Structure formats: C-alpha cells, structure tokens
Amino acid sequence: MNEGAAVVVNYASSNKGADRVVAEITANGSKAVAVQANMTRKSEINRLFAKTRKAFGRLDILVNNAGIYEFSPLESVTEEQFYKHFDLNVLGLILASQAAVKLFDSAGGSIINISSLVSTKGFPDAAVYSGTKGAVDAITRSLARELGSRGIRVNAINPGMVETEGTHSAGIAESDMRKQVEAQTPLGRIGQPQDIVGAAVFLASADSSWITGETLVISGGLG
C-alpha cells in the first residue's frame, strides 16, 4: 500500500477488519475499496472482479491469499475437512485466477499465489493442508507456462509459520508447535506479515519481469 497501488480488499466475514485495512491504505494516499466475497463460490468471485472493474477499470496484480488450515492426524481426516480445504485453497485460487486474466490488458499482469512451506517440508497432522499447498505449487508452474505468452507472470510465495490473526485464533501463536518451529529455524523466530510484504511487492513489480513459475520460500532458513 506504500507503493502507490490501488487495492481491492476482499474479506469473508470481518467488514470491520477490511475497513481498517482500507483506512490504512487511504491514509497513505492510495486508493482502496473493500468487497465481501466467498472465494469458494464462482458467482461471488465474478461479482468481486466486476466491482474491481467498476472501481478501477483494470487489474494488474492478483494476490491469491484466501485460505484456511486445520491440523489433524490421518485417523481424524473427514470428507468435510478435505473439501473445505480444497474448495478454498485450490478451487478458489483457480477461479480467482480465471476471473483475473479477463481484466488484465495487453500489458499482461502478475499473479502471486500464497502457498506454504508445508508443500515441500513434511509436517505431521497436516496431510490435507499440505496437499492443498502442493497443488498450489503445481498450479503455479502450470499457469506460468500457460499464460506466459500473454505477458502474465505467475509465482508463489511459500512462507513458514507467520504470526497472523489466524495463528492466534487457532491457538498456534503461543503453542508448543511455535516453540518447536522456532527451535528449528536458523533465524530463531517465526515470521511477521512484513517479512512477506517485500517479496510480494517484488513479484508484483517490473523488477521481477523475467521471473515466472517460481516458488519463493520465506521461512527464516527452515526448509
């Protein structure tokens, strides 16, 4: 938001949180709007991008950041849990990318998928979540090949554990899991959102104009 981009903030349920983000962006002199959309439903995704077109007329960058995670041992995995993860983390990403490419103009665009370290590093009790992020990595490489001739770059950022509202609500931020991860991480801490921002800005900008199909691990050395 400090780079001058006009931003569409998508949210699932927290209008207050989205409005706070919009206020922060506009306070820095940029433009932003908040739009509610369930990213597992094609009709709502199409509405999100229609409102994007109405607000700003075009799209240059898509960050596929919507996602969920739950951890459970193999014996506890249910069909409901499987579909809940794959519908949002994988299908939602594909549908959002599908809608985005219709708004990119002849100059192309940049799609940034938020994957995870779990796609390549095995963690116990994470089979379903890891499966979705492995799919995200594969989709990133496939779409990079498919869309490159149209000037559309597709890359993924694969963070390690990052302290967010999600990790706090899931009880992970102060858990033994966090302590174990920090003990195994060369830089000795979990990530903060600002640790990811710079990479996202780089992949969104012309500075990365010859980079596509890559997965960038940001994990403090854990990998």
JSON list of C-alpha atoms in Angstrom, two decimals:
[
{"chain": "A", "resi": 1, "resn": "MET", "atom": "CA", "xyz": [0.00, 0.00, 0.00]},
{"chain": "A", "resi": 2, "resn": "ASN", "atom": "CA", "xyz": [3.06, 2.26, 0.28]},
{"chain": "A", "resi": 3, "resn": "GLU", "atom": "CA", "xyz": [3.95, 1.54, -3.36]},
{"chain": "A", "resi": 4, "resn": "GLY", "atom": "CA", "xyz": [1.05, 3.54, -4.81]},
{"chain": "A", "resi": 5, "resn": "ALA", "atom": "CA", "xyz": [-1.18, 0.64, -5.79]},
{"chain": "A", "resi": 6, "resn": "ALA", "atom": "CA", "xyz": [-4.96, 0.91, -5.79]},
{"chain": "A", "resi": 7, "resn": "VAL", "atom": "CA", "xyz": [-6.19, -2.06, -3.76]},
{"chain": "A", "resi": 8, "resn": "VAL", "atom": "CA", "xyz": [-9.34, -4.16, -3.60]},
{"chain": "A", "resi": 9, "resn": "VAL", "atom": "CA", "xyz": [-9.53, -5.74, -0.14]},
{"chain": "A", "resi": 10, "resn": "ASN", "atom": "CA", "xyz": [-11.55, -8.95, -0.20]},
{"chain": "A", "resi": 11, "resn": "TYR", "atom": "CA", "xyz": [-13.00, -10.25, 3.03]},
{"chain": "A", "resi": 12, "resn": "ALA", "atom": "CA", "xyz": [-15.15, -13.21, 4.01]},
{"chain": "A", "resi": 13, "resn": "SER", "atom": "CA", "xyz": [-16.78, -12.04, 7.24]},
{"chain": "A", "resi": 14, "resn": "SER", "atom": "CA", "xyz": [-14.95, -9.22, 9.02]},
{"chain": "A", "resi": 15, "resn": "ASN", "atom": "CA", "xyz": [-16.20, -5.99, 7.50]},
{"chain": "A", "resi": 16, "resn": "LYS", "atom": "CA", "xyz": [-14.61, -4.08, 10.38]},
{"chain": "A", "resi": 17, "resn": "GLY", "atom": "CA", "xyz": [-11.19, -5.59, 9.67]},
{"chain": "A", "resi": 18, "resn": "ALA", "atom": "CA", "xyz": [-11.46, -4.86, 5.96]},
{"chain": "A", "resi": 19, "resn": "ASP", "atom": "CA", "xyz": [-12.49, -1.27, 6.62]},
{"chain": "A", "resi": 20, "resn": "ARG", "atom": "CA", "xyz": [-9.47, -0.88, 8.88]},
{"chain": "A", "resi": 21, "resn": "VAL", "atom": "CA", "xyz": [-7.17, -2.04, 6.08]},
{"chain": "A", "resi": 22, "resn": "VAL", "atom": "CA", "xyz": [-8.86, 0.32, 3.61]},
{"chain": "A", "resi": 23, "resn": "ALA", "atom": "CA", "xyz": [-8.44, 3.21, 6.05]},
{"chain": "A", "resi": 24, "resn": "GLU", "atom": "CA", "xyz": [-4.73, 2.46, 6.43]},
{"chain": "A", "resi": 25, "resn": "ILE", "atom": "CA", "xyz": [-4.25, 2.40, 2.68]},
{"chain": "A", "resi": 26, "resn": "THR", "atom": "CA", "xyz": [-6.15, 5.61, 2.02]},
{"chain": "A", "resi": 27, "resn": "ALA", "atom": "CA", "xyz": [-4.33, 7.34, 4.89]},
{"chain": "A", "resi": 28, "resn": "ASN", "atom": "CA", "xyz": [-1.12, 6.70, 2.94]},
{"chain": "A", "resi": 29, "resn": "GLY", "atom": "CA", "xyz": [-2.54, 8.44, -0.11]},
{"chain": "A", "resi": 30, "resn": "SER", "atom": "CA", "xyz": [-3.56, 5.39, -2.14]},
{"chain": "A", "resi": 31, "resn": "LYS", "atom": "CA", "xyz": [-7.00, 4.19, -3.21]},
{"chain": "A", "resi": 32, "resn": "ALA", "atom": "CA", "xyz": [-8.78, 1.15, -1.78]},
{"chain": "A", "resi": 33, "resn": "VAL", "atom": "CA", "xyz": [-12.20, -0.44, -1.55]},
{"chain": "A", "resi": 34, "resn": "ALA", "atom": "CA", "xyz": [-13.45, -3.44, 0.45]},
{"chain": "A", "resi": 35, "resn": "VAL", "atom": "CA", "xyz": [-15.58, -6.14, -1.18]},
{"chain": "A", "resi": 36, "resn": "GLN", "atom": "CA", "xyz": [-17.09, -9.16, 0.54]},
{"chain": "A", "resi": 37, "resn": "ALA", "atom": "CA", "xyz": [-16.91, -12.40, -1.42]},
{"chain": "A", "resi": 38, "resn": "ASN", "atom": "CA", "xyz": [-16.87, -16.09, -0.57]},
{"chain": "A", "resi": 39, "resn": "MET", "atom": "CA", "xyz": [-13.88, -17.32, -2.57]},
{"chain": "A", "resi": 40, "resn": "THR", "atom": "CA", "xyz": [-15.32, -20.83, -2.93]},
{"chain": "A", "resi": 41, "resn": "ARG", "atom": "CA", "xyz": [-18.28, -19.58, -5.00]},
{"chain": "A", "resi": 42, "resn": "LYS", "atom": "CA", "xyz": [-17.82, -18.63, -8.62]},
{"chain": "A", "resi": 43, "resn": "SER", "atom": "CA", "xyz": [-20.75, -16.20, -8.62]},
{"chain": "A", "resi": 44, "resn": "GLU", "atom": "CA", "xyz": [-19.27, -14.23, -5.73]},
{"chain": "A", "resi": 45, "resn": "ILE", "atom": "CA", "xyz": [-15.80, -14.28, -7.26]},
{"chain": "A", "resi": 46, "resn": "ASN", "atom": "CA", "xyz": [-17.23, -12.90, -10.50]},
{"chain": "A", "resi": 47, "resn": "ARG", "atom": "CA", "xyz": [-19.02, -10.18, -8.51]},
{"chain": "A", "resi": 48, "resn": "LEU", "atom": "CA", "xyz": [-15.74, -9.31, -6.76]},
{"chain": "A", "resi": 49, "resn": "PHE", "atom": "CA", "xyz": [-13.95, -8.79, -10.06]},
{"chain": "A", "resi": 50, "resn": "ALA", "atom": "CA", "xyz": [-16.90, -6.91, -11.57]},
{"chain": "A", "resi": 51, "resn": "LYS", "atom": "CA", "xyz": [-16.67, -4.47, -8.65]},
{"chain": "A", "resi": 52, "resn": "THR", "atom": "CA", "xyz": [-12.92, -4.27, -9.21]},
{"chain": "A", "resi": 53, "resn": "ARG", "atom": "CA", "xyz": [-13.52, -3.25, -12.82]},
{"chain": "A", "resi": 54, "resn": "LYS", "atom": "CA", "xyz": [-16.13, -0.71, -11.74]},
{"chain": "A", "resi": 55, "resn": "ALA", "atom": "CA", "xyz": [-13.86, 0.81, -9.08]},
{"chain": "A", "resi": 56, "resn": "PHE", "atom": "CA", "xyz": [-10.58, 0.95, -11.01]},
{"chain": "A", "resi": 57, "resn": "GLY", "atom": "CA", "xyz": [-11.27, -0.03, -14.60]},
{"chain": "A", "resi": 58, "resn": "ARG", "atom": "CA", "xyz": [-8.49, -2.62, -14.84]},
{"chain": "A", "resi": 59, "resn": "LEU", "atom": "CA", "xyz": [-6.40, -5.14, -12.94]},
{"chain": "A", "resi": 60, "resn": "ASP", "atom": "CA", "xyz": [-2.63, -5.55, -12.92]},
{"chain": "A", "resi": 61, "resn": "ILE", "atom": "CA", "xyz": [-1.93, -7.77, -9.90]},
{"chain": "A", "resi": 62, "resn": "LEU", "atom": "CA", "xyz": [-3.78, -10.62, -8.20]},
{"chain": "A", "resi": 63, "resn": "VAL", "atom": "CA", "xyz": [-2.67, -11.93, -4.81]},
{"chain": "A", "resi": 64, "resn": "ASN", "atom": "CA", "xyz": [-4.35, -15.24, -4.05]},
{"chain": "A", "resi": 65, "resn": "ASN", "atom": "CA", "xyz": [-4.17, -15.05, -0.26]},
{"chain": "A", "resi": 66, "resn": "ALA", "atom": "CA", "xyz": [-7.50, -16.57, 0.79]},
{"chain": "A", "resi": 67, "resn": "GLY", "atom": "CA", "xyz": [-7.00, -19.85, 2.61]},
{"chain": "A", "resi": 68, "resn": "ILE", "atom": "CA", "xyz": [-7.67, -21.97, 5.66]},
{"chain": "A", "resi": 69, "resn": "TYR", "atom": "CA", "xyz": [-5.71, -24.52, 7.63]},
{"chain": "A", "resi": 70, "resn": "GLU", "atom": "CA", "xyz": [-6.58, -27.14, 10.19]},
{"chain": "A", "resi": 71, "resn": "PHE", "atom": "CA", "xyz": [-4.31, -29.84, 11.56]},
{"chain": "A", "resi": 72, "resn": "SER", "atom": "CA", "xyz": [-5.44, -33.33, 12.46]},
{"chain": "A", "resi": 73, "resn": "PRO", "atom": "CA", "xyz": [-3.98, -36.84, 12.40]},
{"chain": "A", "resi": 74, "resn": "LEU", "atom": "CA", "xyz": [-4.81, -39.13, 9.49]},
{"chain": "A", "resi": 75, "resn": "GLU", "atom": "CA", "xyz": [-7.37, -41.05, 11.54]},
{"chain": "A", "resi": 76, "resn": "SER", "atom": "CA", "xyz": [-9.39, -37.87, 12.09]},
{"chain": "A", "resi": 77, "resn": "VAL", "atom": "CA", "xyz": [-9.50, -36.61, 8.49]},
{"chain": "A", "resi": 78, "resn": "THR", "atom": "CA", "xyz": [-13.07, -36.28, 7.20]},
{"chain": "A", "resi": 79, "resn": "GLU", "atom": "CA", "xyz": [-14.55, -35.67, 3.78]},
{"chain": "A", "resi": 80, "resn": "GLU", "atom": "CA", "xyz": [-15.92, -32.38, 5.04]},
{"chain": "A", "resi": 81, "resn": "GLN", "atom": "CA", "xyz": [-12.46, -31.24, 6.14]},
{"chain": "A", "resi": 82, "resn": "PHE", "atom": "CA", "xyz": [-10.96, -32.32, 2.81]},
{"chain": "A", "resi": 83, "resn": "TYR", "atom": "CA", "xyz": [-13.46, -30.46, 0.67]},
{"chain": "A", "resi": 84, "resn": "LYS", "atom": "CA", "xyz": [-13.43, -27.36, 2.88]},
{"chain": "A", "resi": 85, "resn": "HIS", "atom": "CA", "xyz": [-9.67, -27.04, 2.37]},
{"chain": "A", "resi": 86, "resn": "PHE", "atom": "CA", "xyz": [-9.57, -27.87, -1.33]},
{"chain": "A", "resi": 87, "resn": "ASP", "atom": "CA", "xyz": [-12.62, -25.76, -2.22]},
{"chain": "A", "resi": 88, "resn": "LEU", "atom": "CA", "xyz": [-10.98, -22.61, -0.87]},
{"chain": "A", "resi": 89, "resn": "ASN", "atom": "CA", "xyz": [-7.23, -23.21, -1.09]},
{"chain": "A", "resi": 90, "resn": "VAL", "atom": "CA", "xyz": [-7.27, -24.75, -4.57]},
{"chain": "A", "resi": 91, "resn": "LEU", "atom": "CA", "xyz": [-10.57, -24.27, -6.42]},
{"chain": "A", "resi": 92, "resn": "GLY", "atom": "CA", "xyz": [-10.95, -20.69, -5.16]},
{"chain": "A", "resi": 93, "resn": "LEU", "atom": "CA", "xyz": [-7.43, -19.86, -6.35]},
{"chain": "A", "resi": 94, "resn": "ILE", "atom": "CA", "xyz": [-8.17, -21.26, -9.81]},
{"chain": "A", "resi": 95, "resn": "LEU", "atom": "CA", "xyz": [-11.50, -19.43, -10.12]},
{"chain": "A", "resi": 96, "resn": "ALA", "atom": "CA", "xyz": [-9.96, -16.14, -8.95]},
{"chain": "A", "resi": 97, "resn": "SER", "atom": "CA", "xyz": [-7.12, -16.51, -11.46]},
{"chain": "A", "resi": 98, "resn": "GLN", "atom": "CA", "xyz": [-9.64, -17.31, -14.18]},
{"chain": "A", "resi": 99, "resn": "ALA", "atom": "CA", "xyz": [-11.56, -14.11, -13.43]},
{"chain": "A", "resi": 100, "resn": "ALA", "atom": "CA", "xyz": [-8.40, -12.02, -13.09]},
{"chain": "A", "resi": 101, "resn": "VAL", "atom": "CA", "xyz": [-6.96, -12.82, -16.51]},
{"chain": "A", "resi": 102, "resn": "LYS", "atom": "CA", "xyz": [-10.09, -11.37, -18.10]},
{"chain": "A", "resi": 103, "resn": "LEU", "atom": "CA", "xyz": [-9.23, -7.99, -16.55]},
{"chain": "A", "resi": 104, "resn": "PHE", "atom": "CA", "xyz": [-5.54, -7.96, -17.41]},
{"chain": "A", "resi": 105, "resn": "ASP", "atom": "CA", "xyz": [-4.90, -5.84, -20.50]},
{"chain": "A", "resi": 106, "resn": "SER", "atom": "CA", "xyz": [-2.39, -6.37, -23.30]},
{"chain": "A", "resi": 107, "resn": "ALA", "atom": "CA", "xyz": [0.49, -5.46, -20.96]},
{"chain": "A", "resi": 108, "resn": "GLY", "atom": "CA", "xyz": [-0.15, -8.66, -19.01]},
{"chain": "A", "resi": 109, "resn": "GLY", "atom": "CA", "xyz": [-0.15, -8.93, -15.24]},
{"chain": "A", "resi": 110, "resn": "SER", "atom": "CA", "xyz": [1.19, -10.70, -12.19]},
{"chain": "A", "resi": 111, "resn": "ILE", "atom": "CA", "xyz": [-0.50, -13.45, -10.19]},
{"chain": "A", "resi": 112, "resn": "ILE", "atom": "CA", "xyz": [1.02, -14.15, -6.77]},
{"chain": "A", "resi": 113, "resn": "ASN", "atom": "CA", "xyz": [-0.15, -17.31, -5.05]},
{"chain": "A", "resi": 114, "resn": "ILE", "atom": "CA", "xyz": [0.37, -17.63, -1.31]},
{"chain": "A", "resi": 115, "resn": "SER", "atom": "CA", "xyz": [1.47, -21.21, -0.81]},
{"chain": "A", "resi": 116, "resn": "SER", "atom": "CA", "xyz": [3.31, -22.59, 2.23]},
{"chain": "A", "resi": 117, "resn": "LEU", "atom": "CA", "xyz": [6.48, -24.27, 3.39]},
{"chain": "A", "resi": 118, "resn": "VAL", "atom": "CA", "xyz": [4.32, -27.34, 4.12]},
{"chain": "A", "resi": 119, "resn": "SER", "atom": "CA", "xyz": [4.13, -28.04, 0.39]},
{"chain": "A", "resi": 120, "resn": "THR", "atom": "CA", "xyz": [7.72, -29.28, 0.44]},
{"chain": "A", "resi": 121, "resn": "LYS", "atom": "CA", "xyz": [8.55, -29.87, 4.10]},
{"chain": "A", "resi": 122, "resn": "GLY", "atom": "CA", "xyz": [6.58, -32.61, 5.79]},
{"chain": "A", "resi": 123, "resn": "PHE", "atom": "CA", "xyz": [4.73, -31.75, 8.97]},
{"chain": "A", "resi": 124, "resn": "PRO", "atom": "CA", "xyz": [2.72, -34.29, 10.96]},
{"chain": "A", "resi": 125, "resn": "ASP", "atom": "CA", "xyz": [-1.08, -33.92, 11.13]},
{"chain": "A", "resi": 126, "resn": "ALA", "atom": "CA", "xyz": [-1.06, -31.74, 8.01]},
{"chain": "A", "resi": 127, "resn": "ALA", "atom": "CA", "xyz": [-1.85, -34.15, 5.17]},
{"chain": "A", "resi": 128, "resn": "VAL", "atom": "CA", "xyz": [-4.89, -32.27, 3.87]},
{"chain": "A", "resi": 129, "resn": "TYR", "atom": "CA", "xyz": [-3.47, -28.76, 4.24]},
{"chain": "A", "resi": 130, "resn": "SER", "atom": "CA", "xyz": [-0.12, -29.85, 2.78]},
{"chain": "A", "resi": 131, "resn": "GLY", "atom": "CA", "xyz": [-1.96, -31.42, -0.13]},
{"chain": "A", "resi": 132, "resn": "THR", "atom": "CA", "xyz": [-3.67, -28.13, -0.97]},
{"chain": "A", "resi": 133, "resn": "LYS", "atom": "CA", "xyz": [-0.41, -26.23, -0.92]},
{"chain": "A", "resi": 134, "resn": "GLY", "atom": "CA", "xyz": [1.35, -28.85, -3.03]},
{"chain": "A", "resi": 135, "resn": "ALA", "atom": "CA", "xyz": [-1.46, -28.31, -5.51]},
{"chain": "A", "resi": 136, "resn": "VAL", "atom": "CA", "xyz": [-0.91, -24.55, -5.37]},
{"chain": "A", "resi": 137, "resn": "ASP", "atom": "CA", "xyz": [2.75, -25.02, -6.29]},
{"chain": "A", "resi": 138, "resn": "ALA", "atom": "CA", "xyz": [1.84, -27.28, -9.21]},
{"chain": "A", "resi": 139, "resn": "ILE", "atom": "CA", "xyz": [-0.85, -24.87, -10.43]},
{"chain": "A", "resi": 140, "resn": "THR", "atom": "CA", "xyz": [1.64, -22.01, -10.23]},
{"chain": "A", "resi": 141, "resn": "ARG", "atom": "CA", "xyz": [4.07, -23.79, -12.53]},
{"chain": "A", "resi": 142, "resn": "SER", "atom": "CA", "xyz": [1.32, -24.87, -14.92]},
{"chain": "A", "resi": 143, "resn": "LEU", "atom": "CA", "xyz": [-0.29, -21.44, -15.23]},
{"chain": "A", "resi": 144, "resn": "ALA", "atom": "CA", "xyz": [3.11, -19.81, -15.70]},
{"chain": "A", "resi": 145, "resn": "ARG", "atom": "CA", "xyz": [3.58, -21.96, -18.78]},
{"chain": "A", "resi": 146, "resn": "GLU", "atom": "CA", "xyz": [0.03, -21.43, -20.00]},
{"chain": "A", "resi": 147, "resn": "LEU", "atom": "CA", "xyz": [-0.18, -17.67, -19.53]},
{"chain": "A", "resi": 148, "resn": "GLY", "atom": "CA", "xyz": [3.38, -16.57, -20.27]},
{"chain": "A", "resi": 149, "resn": "SER", "atom": "CA", "xyz": [2.70, -15.83, -23.93]},
{"chain": "A", "resi": 150, "resn": "ARG", "atom": "CA", "xyz": [0.10, -13.29, -22.76]},
{"chain": "A", "resi": 151, "resn": "GLY", "atom": "CA", "xyz": [2.62, -11.47, -20.58]},
{"chain": "A", "resi": 152, "resn": "ILE", "atom": "CA", "xyz": [1.08, -12.85, -17.38]},
{"chain": "A", "resi": 153, "resn": "ARG", "atom": "CA", "xyz": [3.55, -14.00, -14.76]},
{"chain": "A", "resi": 154, "resn": "VAL", "atom": "CA", "xyz": [2.56, -16.50, -12.07]},
{"chain": "A", "resi": 155, "resn": "ASN", "atom": "CA", "xyz": [4.67, -17.08, -8.97]},
{"chain": "A", "resi": 156, "resn": "ALA", "atom": "CA", "xyz": [4.16, -18.39, -5.45]},
{"chain": "A", "resi": 157, "resn": "ILE", "atom": "CA", "xyz": [5.39, -17.31, -2.04]},
{"chain": "A", "resi": 158, "resn": "ASN", "atom": "CA", "xyz": [5.86, -20.18, 0.39]},
{"chain": "A", "resi": 159, "resn": "PRO", "atom": "CA", "xyz": [6.08, -18.81, 3.94]},
{"chain": "A", "resi": 160, "resn": "GLY", "atom": "CA", "xyz": [6.98, -20.70, 7.05]},
{"chain": "A", "resi": 161, "resn": "MET", "atom": "CA", "xyz": [4.94, -20.07, 10.19]},
{"chain": "A", "resi": 162, "resn": "VAL", "atom": "CA", "xyz": [3.84, -16.41, 10.28]},
{"chain": "A", "resi": 163, "resn": "GLU", "atom": "CA", "xyz": [2.17, -14.70, 13.21]},
{"chain": "A", "resi": 164, "resn": "THR", "atom": "CA", "xyz": [-1.27, -13.63, 11.99]},
{"chain": "A", "resi": 165, "resn": "GLU", "atom": "CA", "xyz": [-4.82, -13.37, 13.27]},
{"chain": "A", "resi": 166, "resn": "GLY", "atom": "CA", "xyz": [-5.24, -16.93, 12.03]},
{"chain": "A", "resi": 167, "resn": "THR", "atom": "CA", "xyz": [-2.40, -18.36, 14.08]},
{"chain": "A", "resi": 168, "resn": "HIS", "atom": "CA", "xyz": [-3.75, -16.57, 17.16]},
{"chain": "A", "resi": 169, "resn": "SER", "atom": "CA", "xyz": [-7.34, -17.74, 16.67]},
{"chain": "A", "resi": 170, "resn": "ALA", "atom": "CA", "xyz": [-6.12, -21.30, 16.07]},
{"chain": "A", "resi": 171, "resn": "GLY", "atom": "CA", "xyz": [-4.08, -21.22, 19.28]},
{"chain": "A", "resi": 172, "resn": "ILE", "atom": "CA", "xyz": [-0.82, -21.73, 17.39]},
{"chain": "A", "resi": 173, "resn": "ALA", "atom": "CA", "xyz": [0.85, -18.40, 18.16]},
{"chain": "A", "resi": 174, "resn": "GLU", "atom": "CA", "xyz": [1.56, -19.34, 21.77]},
{"chain": "A", "resi": 175, "resn": "SER", "atom": "CA", "xyz": [1.72, -23.10, 21.34]},
{"chain": "A", "resi": 176, "resn": "ASP", "atom": "CA", "xyz": [4.38, -25.78, 21.68]},
{"chain": "A", "resi": 177, "resn": "MET", "atom": "CA", "xyz": [4.27, -26.03, 17.88]},
{"chain": "A", "resi": 178, "resn": "ARG", "atom": "CA", "xyz": [5.54, -22.45, 17.64]},
{"chain": "A", "resi": 179, "resn": "LYS", "atom": "CA", "xyz": [8.33, -23.19, 20.11]},
{"chain": "A", "resi": 180, "resn": "GLN", "atom": "CA", "xyz": [9.36, -26.27, 18.11]},
{"chain": "A", "resi": 181, "resn": "VAL", "atom": "CA", "xyz": [9.37, -24.34, 14.84]},
{"chain": "A", "resi": 182, "resn": "GLU", "atom": "CA", "xyz": [11.43, -21.51, 16.34]},
{"chain": "A", "resi": 183, "resn": "ALA", "atom": "CA", "xyz": [13.91, -24.02, 17.77]},
{"chain": "A", "resi": 184, "resn": "GLN", "atom": "CA", "xyz": [14.42, -25.50, 14.27]},
{"chain": "A", "resi": 185, "resn": "THR", "atom": "CA", "xyz": [14.60, -22.15, 12.47]},
{"chain": "A", "resi": 186, "resn": "PRO", "atom": "CA", "xyz": [18.11, -20.76, 11.89]},
{"chain": "A", "resi": 187, "resn": "LEU", "atom": "CA", "xyz": [16.92, -17.18, 12.41]},
{"chain": "A", "resi": 188, "resn": "GLY", "atom": "CA", "xyz": [15.26, -18.22, 15.67]},
{"chain": "A", "resi": 189, "resn": "ARG", "atom": "CA", "xyz": [11.77, -16.82, 15.24]},
{"chain": "A", "resi": 190, "resn": "ILE", "atom": "CA", "xyz": [8.55, -17.22, 13.30]},
{"chain": "A", "resi": 191, "resn": "GLY", "atom": "CA", "xyz": [7.69, -14.68, 10.63]},
{"chain": "A", "resi": 192, "resn": "GLN", "atom": "CA", "xyz": [5.74, -11.45, 10.76]},
{"chain": "A", "resi": 193, "resn": "PRO", "atom": "CA", "xyz": [3.49, -10.19, 7.95]},
{"chain": "A", "resi": 194, "resn": "GLN", "atom": "CA", "xyz": [6.04, -7.54, 6.99]},
{"chain": "A", "resi": 195, "resn": "ASP", "atom": "CA", "xyz": [8.55, -10.32, 6.32]},
{"chain": "A", "resi": 196, "resn": "ILE", "atom": "CA", "xyz": [6.38, -11.40, 3.38]},
{"chain": "A", "resi": 197, "resn": "VAL", "atom": "CA", "xyz": [5.38, -7.97, 2.06]},
{"chain": "A", "resi": 198, "resn": "GLY", "atom": "CA", "xyz": [8.67, -7.14, 0.38]},
{"chain": "A", "resi": 199, "resn": "ALA", "atom": "CA", "xyz": [8.67, -10.35, -1.64]},
{"chain": "A", "resi": 200, "resn": "ALA", "atom": "CA", "xyz": [5.08, -9.78, -2.74]},
{"chain": "A", "resi": 201, "resn": "VAL", "atom": "CA", "xyz": [5.89, -6.23, -3.85]},
{"chain": "A", "resi": 202, "resn": "PHE", "atom": "CA", "xyz": [8.92, -7.50, -5.76]},
{"chain": "A", "resi": 203, "resn": "LEU", "atom": "CA", "xyz": [6.91, -10.18, -7.58]},
{"chain": "A", "resi": 204, "resn": "ALA", "atom": "CA", "xyz": [4.20, -7.64, -8.37]},
{"chain": "A", "resi": 205, "resn": "SER", "atom": "CA", "xyz": [6.64, -5.12, -9.82]},
{"chain": "A", "resi": 206, "resn": "ALA", "atom": "CA", "xyz": [8.59, -4.77, -13.05]},
{"chain": "A", "resi": 207, "resn": "ASP", "atom": "CA", "xyz": [11.74, -5.64, -11.08]},
{"chain": "A", "resi": 208, "resn": "SER", "atom": "CA", "xyz": [10.69, -9.30, -11.43]},
{"chain": "A", "resi": 209, "resn": "SER", "atom": "CA", "xyz": [9.63, -9.03, -15.08]},
{"chain": "A", "resi": 210, "resn": "TRP", "atom": "CA", "xyz": [11.60, -12.13, -16.14]},
{"chain": "A", "resi": 211, "resn": "ILE", "atom": "CA", "xyz": [10.52, -14.31, -13.23]},
{"chain": "A", "resi": 212, "resn": "THR", "atom": "CA", "xyz": [7.61, -16.73, -13.57]},
{"chain": "A", "resi": 213, "resn": "GLY", "atom": "CA", "xyz": [6.74, -20.22, -12.41]},
{"chain": "A", "resi": 214, "resn": "GLU", "atom": "CA", "xyz": [8.85, -19.87, -9.26]},
{"chain": "A", "resi": 215, "resn": "THR", "atom": "CA", "xyz": [8.12, -20.74, -5.63]},
{"chain": "A", "resi": 216, "resn": "LEU", "atom": "CA", "xyz": [9.92, -18.49, -3.15]},
{"chain": "A", "resi": 217, "resn": "VAL", "atom": "CA", "xyz": [10.37, -19.96, 0.32]},
{"chain": "A", "resi": 218, "resn": "ILE", "atom": "CA", "xyz": [10.46, -17.36, 3.11]},
{"chain": "A", "resi": 219, "resn": "SER", "atom": "CA", "xyz": [10.92, -19.21, 6.37]},
{"chain": "A", "resi": 220, "resn": "GLY", "atom": "CA", "xyz": [13.88, -17.84, 8.31]},
{"chain": "A", "resi": 221, "resn": "GLY", "atom": "CA", "xyz": [16.00, -20.68, 6.95]},
{"chain": "A", "resi": 222, "resn": "LEU", "atom": "CA", "xyz": [13.68, -23.53, 7.90]},
{"chain": "A", "resi": 223, "resn": "GLY", "atom": "CA", "xyz": [13.31, -25.78, 4.94]}
]
